[in-house]
Tab-separated table of C-alpha atoms in Angstrom:
chain	number	residue	atom	x	y	z
A	1	MET	CA	81.042	107.311	64.219
A	2	ALA	CA	80.785	107.432	60.536
A	3	ALA	CA	78.868	111.111	60.392
A	4	ALA	CA	81.020	112.552	62.721
A	5	ARG	CA	84.247	110.925	60.443
A	6	GLN	CA	82.538	112.803	57.575
A	7	THR	CA	82.350	115.704	59.022
A	8	LEU	CA	86.179	115.924	59.850
A	9	GLY	CA	86.894	114.902	56.533
A	10	TRP	CA	88.822	111.845	57.853
A	11	PRO	CA	88.029	109.149	55.014
A	12	TYR	CA	90.561	107.187	57.078
A	13	PRO	CA	89.292	103.748	58.135
A	14	PRO	CA	89.499	102.963	62.600
A	15	PHE	CA	93.344	102.534	63.796
A	16	ILE	CA	94.494	103.619	60.714
A	17	VAL	CA	97.441	107.101	61.096
A	18	PRO	CA	97.983	107.966	57.755
A	19	GLU	CA	101.615	107.821	56.047
A	20	GLU	CA	102.139	111.824	56.167
A	21	ILE	CA	100.869	112.262	59.486
A	22	ARG	CA	102.881	109.299	60.597
A	23	ALA	CA	106.005	111.270	58.396
A	24	ALA	CA	104.974	114.583	59.986
A	25	TRP	CA	105.680	113.236	64.154
A	26	ASP	CA	108.483	111.347	63.046
A	27	HIS	CA	111.275	112.784	64.948
A	28	ARG	CA	113.543	110.172	65.094
A	29	SER	CA	116.373	111.111	63.392
A	30	GLN	CA	115.917	114.078	65.245
A	31	GLY	CA	115.746	112.052	68.939
A	32	ALA	CA	119.110	109.954	68.169
A	33	ALA	CA	121.157	113.321	67.010
A	34	LEU	CA	119.942	115.019	70.440
A	35	GLU	CA	120.997	112.002	72.230
A	36	ALA	CA	124.310	111.566	70.364
A	37	ALA	CA	124.668	115.230	70.988
A	38	TRP	CA	124.068	114.440	75.411
A	39	ARG	CA	125.750	111.236	75.307
A	40	GLU	CA	129.170	113.257	73.688
A	41	LEU	CA	128.701	116.160	76.658
A	42	LEU	CA	128.214	113.224	79.323
A	43	ALA	CA	131.662	111.963	78.449
A	44	HIS	CA	132.464	115.559	78.036
A	45	TYR	CA	131.859	115.915	82.165
A	46	ALA	CA	132.759	112.390	83.301
A	47	GLN	CA	136.723	113.248	82.434
A	48	ALA	CA	136.101	116.426	84.189
A	49	PHE	CA	134.300	115.989	87.049
A	50	PRO	CA	134.240	111.408	87.252
A	51	GLU	CA	132.558	111.075	90.853
A	52	PRO	CA	129.724	112.702	90.279
A	53	ALA	CA	129.391	111.193	86.542
A	54	ARG	CA	129.559	108.206	88.240
A	55	GLU	CA	127.618	108.892	90.888
A	56	PHE	CA	124.941	110.885	88.643
A	57	GLU	CA	124.653	107.167	86.483
A	58	ARG	CA	124.934	104.780	89.391
A	59	ARG	CA	121.133	106.804	90.310
A	60	MET	CA	120.394	107.122	86.721
A	61	ARG	CA	120.213	102.285	86.588
A	62	GLY	CA	118.546	103.397	90.043
A	63	ASP	CA	120.562	101.669	92.258
A	64	LEU	CA	121.544	102.079	95.471
A	65	PRO	CA	124.613	103.628	97.862
A	66	ARG	CA	127.508	100.467	99.026
A	67	ASN	CA	126.082	101.426	102.667
A	68	TRP	CA	122.091	100.521	101.958
A	69	GLN	CA	122.377	97.414	103.834
A	70	GLN	CA	123.994	99.027	106.288
A	71	SER	CA	121.505	102.103	106.320
A	72	THR	CA	118.417	100.132	106.203
A	73	ALA	CA	119.033	98.097	109.420
A	74	GLN	CA	120.263	101.475	112.080
A	75	THR	CA	117.454	102.629	109.898
A	76	LEU	CA	114.781	99.373	111.311
A	77	GLU	CA	116.936	99.089	114.900
A	78	THR	CA	116.484	102.684	115.126
A	79	MET	CA	112.699	102.936	114.596
A	80	LEU	CA	112.371	99.352	117.284
A	81	LYS	CA	112.868	101.280	119.917
A	82	GLN	CA	110.001	103.584	119.348
A	83	SER	CA	107.376	102.547	121.861
A	84	ALA	CA	105.403	105.695	122.273
A	85	PRO	CA	102.521	106.187	119.918
A	86	GLN	CA	103.486	108.420	117.225
A	87	ALA	CA	101.562	110.029	114.353
A	88	THR	CA	102.397	109.304	110.994
A	89	ARG	CA	104.163	112.697	109.643
A	90	GLN	CA	106.542	112.448	113.203
A	91	SER	CA	106.812	108.607	112.105
A	92	SER	CA	108.011	109.995	107.841
A	93	GLN	CA	109.965	112.322	109.655
A	94	ALA	CA	112.582	109.815	112.134
A	95	VAL	CA	112.664	107.681	109.081
A	96	LEU	CA	113.476	110.151	106.632
A	97	ASN	CA	116.212	111.945	108.989
A	98	ILE	CA	118.260	108.250	109.158
A	99	LEU	CA	117.509	107.717	105.431
A	100	GLY	CA	118.430	111.310	103.765
A	101	PRO	CA	121.975	110.827	104.782
A	102	ALA	CA	122.367	106.990	103.318
A	103	LEU	CA	119.939	108.463	100.028
A	104	PRO	CA	121.307	111.393	98.883
A	105	GLU	CA	119.257	110.817	95.897
A	106	VAL	CA	115.946	111.133	98.501
A	107	LEU	CA	113.764	114.181	96.675
A	108	GLY	CA	110.382	115.191	97.861
A	109	GLY	CA	107.861	117.101	100.094
A	110	PHE	CA	104.426	117.244	101.981
A	111	ARG	CA	101.359	118.976	101.791
A	112	ARG	CA	101.670	121.906	103.703
A	113	SER	CA	99.778	124.245	106.172
A	114	HIS	CA	100.738	126.449	108.910
A	115	ARG	CA	101.038	124.315	111.011
A	116	VAL	CA	104.650	124.261	112.137
A	117	GLU	CA	105.288	120.554	113.533
A	118	GLN	CA	104.725	119.685	109.847
A	119	THR	CA	108.363	119.868	109.032
A	120	PRO	CA	109.483	117.135	106.666
A	121	CYS	CA	113.079	116.264	108.999
A	122	SER	CA	116.610	118.116	109.798
A	123	ARG	CA	117.574	117.828	106.593
A	124	ALA	CA	114.919	118.737	104.822
A	125	ARG	CA	116.459	122.235	101.995
A	126	ALA	CA	114.460	123.906	99.282
A	127	PRO	CA	115.299	125.333	96.104
A	128	SER	CA	117.197	129.154	96.888
A	129	ARG	CA	118.161	131.810	94.298
A	130	PRO	CA	121.119	132.166	94.807
A	131	ARG	CA	121.983	128.459	94.875
A	132	LYS	CA	123.214	127.886	98.149
A	133	GLN	CA	123.088	124.525	98.943
A	134	ARG	CA	121.476	121.355	96.914
A	135	ALA	CA	117.824	121.261	97.228
A	136	ASN	CA	116.289	118.141	98.348
A	137	TYR	CA	112.845	119.105	99.194
A	138	LEU	CA	110.089	120.934	97.240
A	139	HIS	CA	107.089	122.924	98.622
A	140	TYR	CA	103.998	121.691	97.344
A	141	GLY	CA	101.324	123.952	99.040
A	142	VAL	CA	98.657	122.470	99.386
A	143	ARG	CA	98.349	121.428	96.089
A	144	GLU	CA	97.621	117.675	96.158
A	145	PHE	CA	97.328	116.631	92.077
A	146	GLY	CA	100.171	119.113	91.604
A	147	MET	CA	102.305	117.512	94.089
A	148	THR	CA	101.663	113.746	92.570
A	149	ALA	CA	101.462	114.779	89.372
A	150	ILE	CA	105.322	116.089	89.720
A	151	MET	CA	106.317	113.348	91.886
A	152	ASN	CA	105.618	111.060	88.773
A	153	GLY	CA	107.341	113.103	86.218
A	154	ILE	CA	110.411	113.337	88.488
A	155	SER	CA	109.455	109.285	88.670
A	156	LEU	CA	109.736	108.706	85.376
A	157	HIS	CA	112.653	110.752	84.541
A	158	GLY	CA	114.500	108.452	87.057
A	159	GLY	CA	117.824	109.565	89.213
A	160	PHE	CA	115.706	110.150	92.307
A	161	ILE	CA	114.114	108.453	94.488
A	162	VAL	CA	110.765	110.768	95.248
A	163	TYR	CA	108.602	110.590	97.776
A	164	GLY	CA	105.306	113.145	99.099
A	165	GLY	CA	102.815	113.449	101.671
A	166	THR	CA	99.102	115.215	102.414
A	167	PHE	CA	96.330	113.718	104.924
A	168	LEU	CA	94.321	110.799	103.369
A	169	VAL	CA	91.463	113.454	103.905
A	170	PHE	CA	93.206	115.058	101.036
A	171	SER	CA	94.860	112.110	98.602
A	172	ASP	CA	91.516	112.774	97.127
A	173	TYR	CA	92.826	115.736	95.343
A	174	ALA	CA	95.663	113.757	93.869
A	175	ARG	CA	93.120	110.451	92.798
A	176	ASN	CA	94.194	111.114	88.721
A	177	ALA	CA	97.458	110.433	89.352
A	178	VAL	CA	98.107	108.424	91.662
A	179	ARG	CA	96.715	106.234	89.108
A	180	LEU	CA	98.685	107.405	86.936
A	181	GLY	CA	101.923	106.496	88.690
A	182	CYS	CA	100.659	103.037	89.076
A	183	PRO	CA	101.630	101.563	86.206
A	184	ASP	CA	100.860	98.103	85.231
A	185	GLU	CA	104.107	97.103	85.759
A	186	PRO	CA	105.654	98.831	89.100
A	187	ALA	CA	107.900	102.059	88.417
A	188	ARG	CA	111.358	101.668	90.435
A	189	HIS	CA	111.619	103.429	93.435
A	190	SER	CA	108.401	105.962	93.350
A	191	GLY	CA	106.171	106.292	95.845
A	192	VAL	CA	103.111	107.574	97.455
A	193	HIS	CA	101.868	107.542	100.873
A	194	ALA	CA	99.593	109.783	103.145
């Protein structure tokens, strides 16, 4: 270690960040200015569009819609009627079909193969150009790691309840991102299922 420090010209002891580097990396004042500008923009938006602004703020707080208890009870009641054997992807699809209308913040997708029966749910809408409708489904392709890493980022940002799915055997490809999505304290409204 001492030789590496000498070769790199790093004369500082372990765990010390030199003051000049700390100062160069310090963007607190820039961040505060950007946040103030964002809050001002949001305030103008809330005046012009109060309903969407309230919905945005509800989602960012992580609050569930007011009718959430009723939707949950309906989902459970419907699922208990299912008695025939069912593939997990079909069970997932059935739950998403019921929960989706009650939770507009649900966003996600599945690892896609070429099999038609793996469609996510009846309300799945992928982003399109030009934008004709609100999107709530992401085409991940066969990219388990990318899918899981994207879900981590969306969950950290907030405002969405993310889901993703793949076959259990392929979850190994997502292992590193799954581990990053499992902090010491569980994240709100996030989930990865296989």
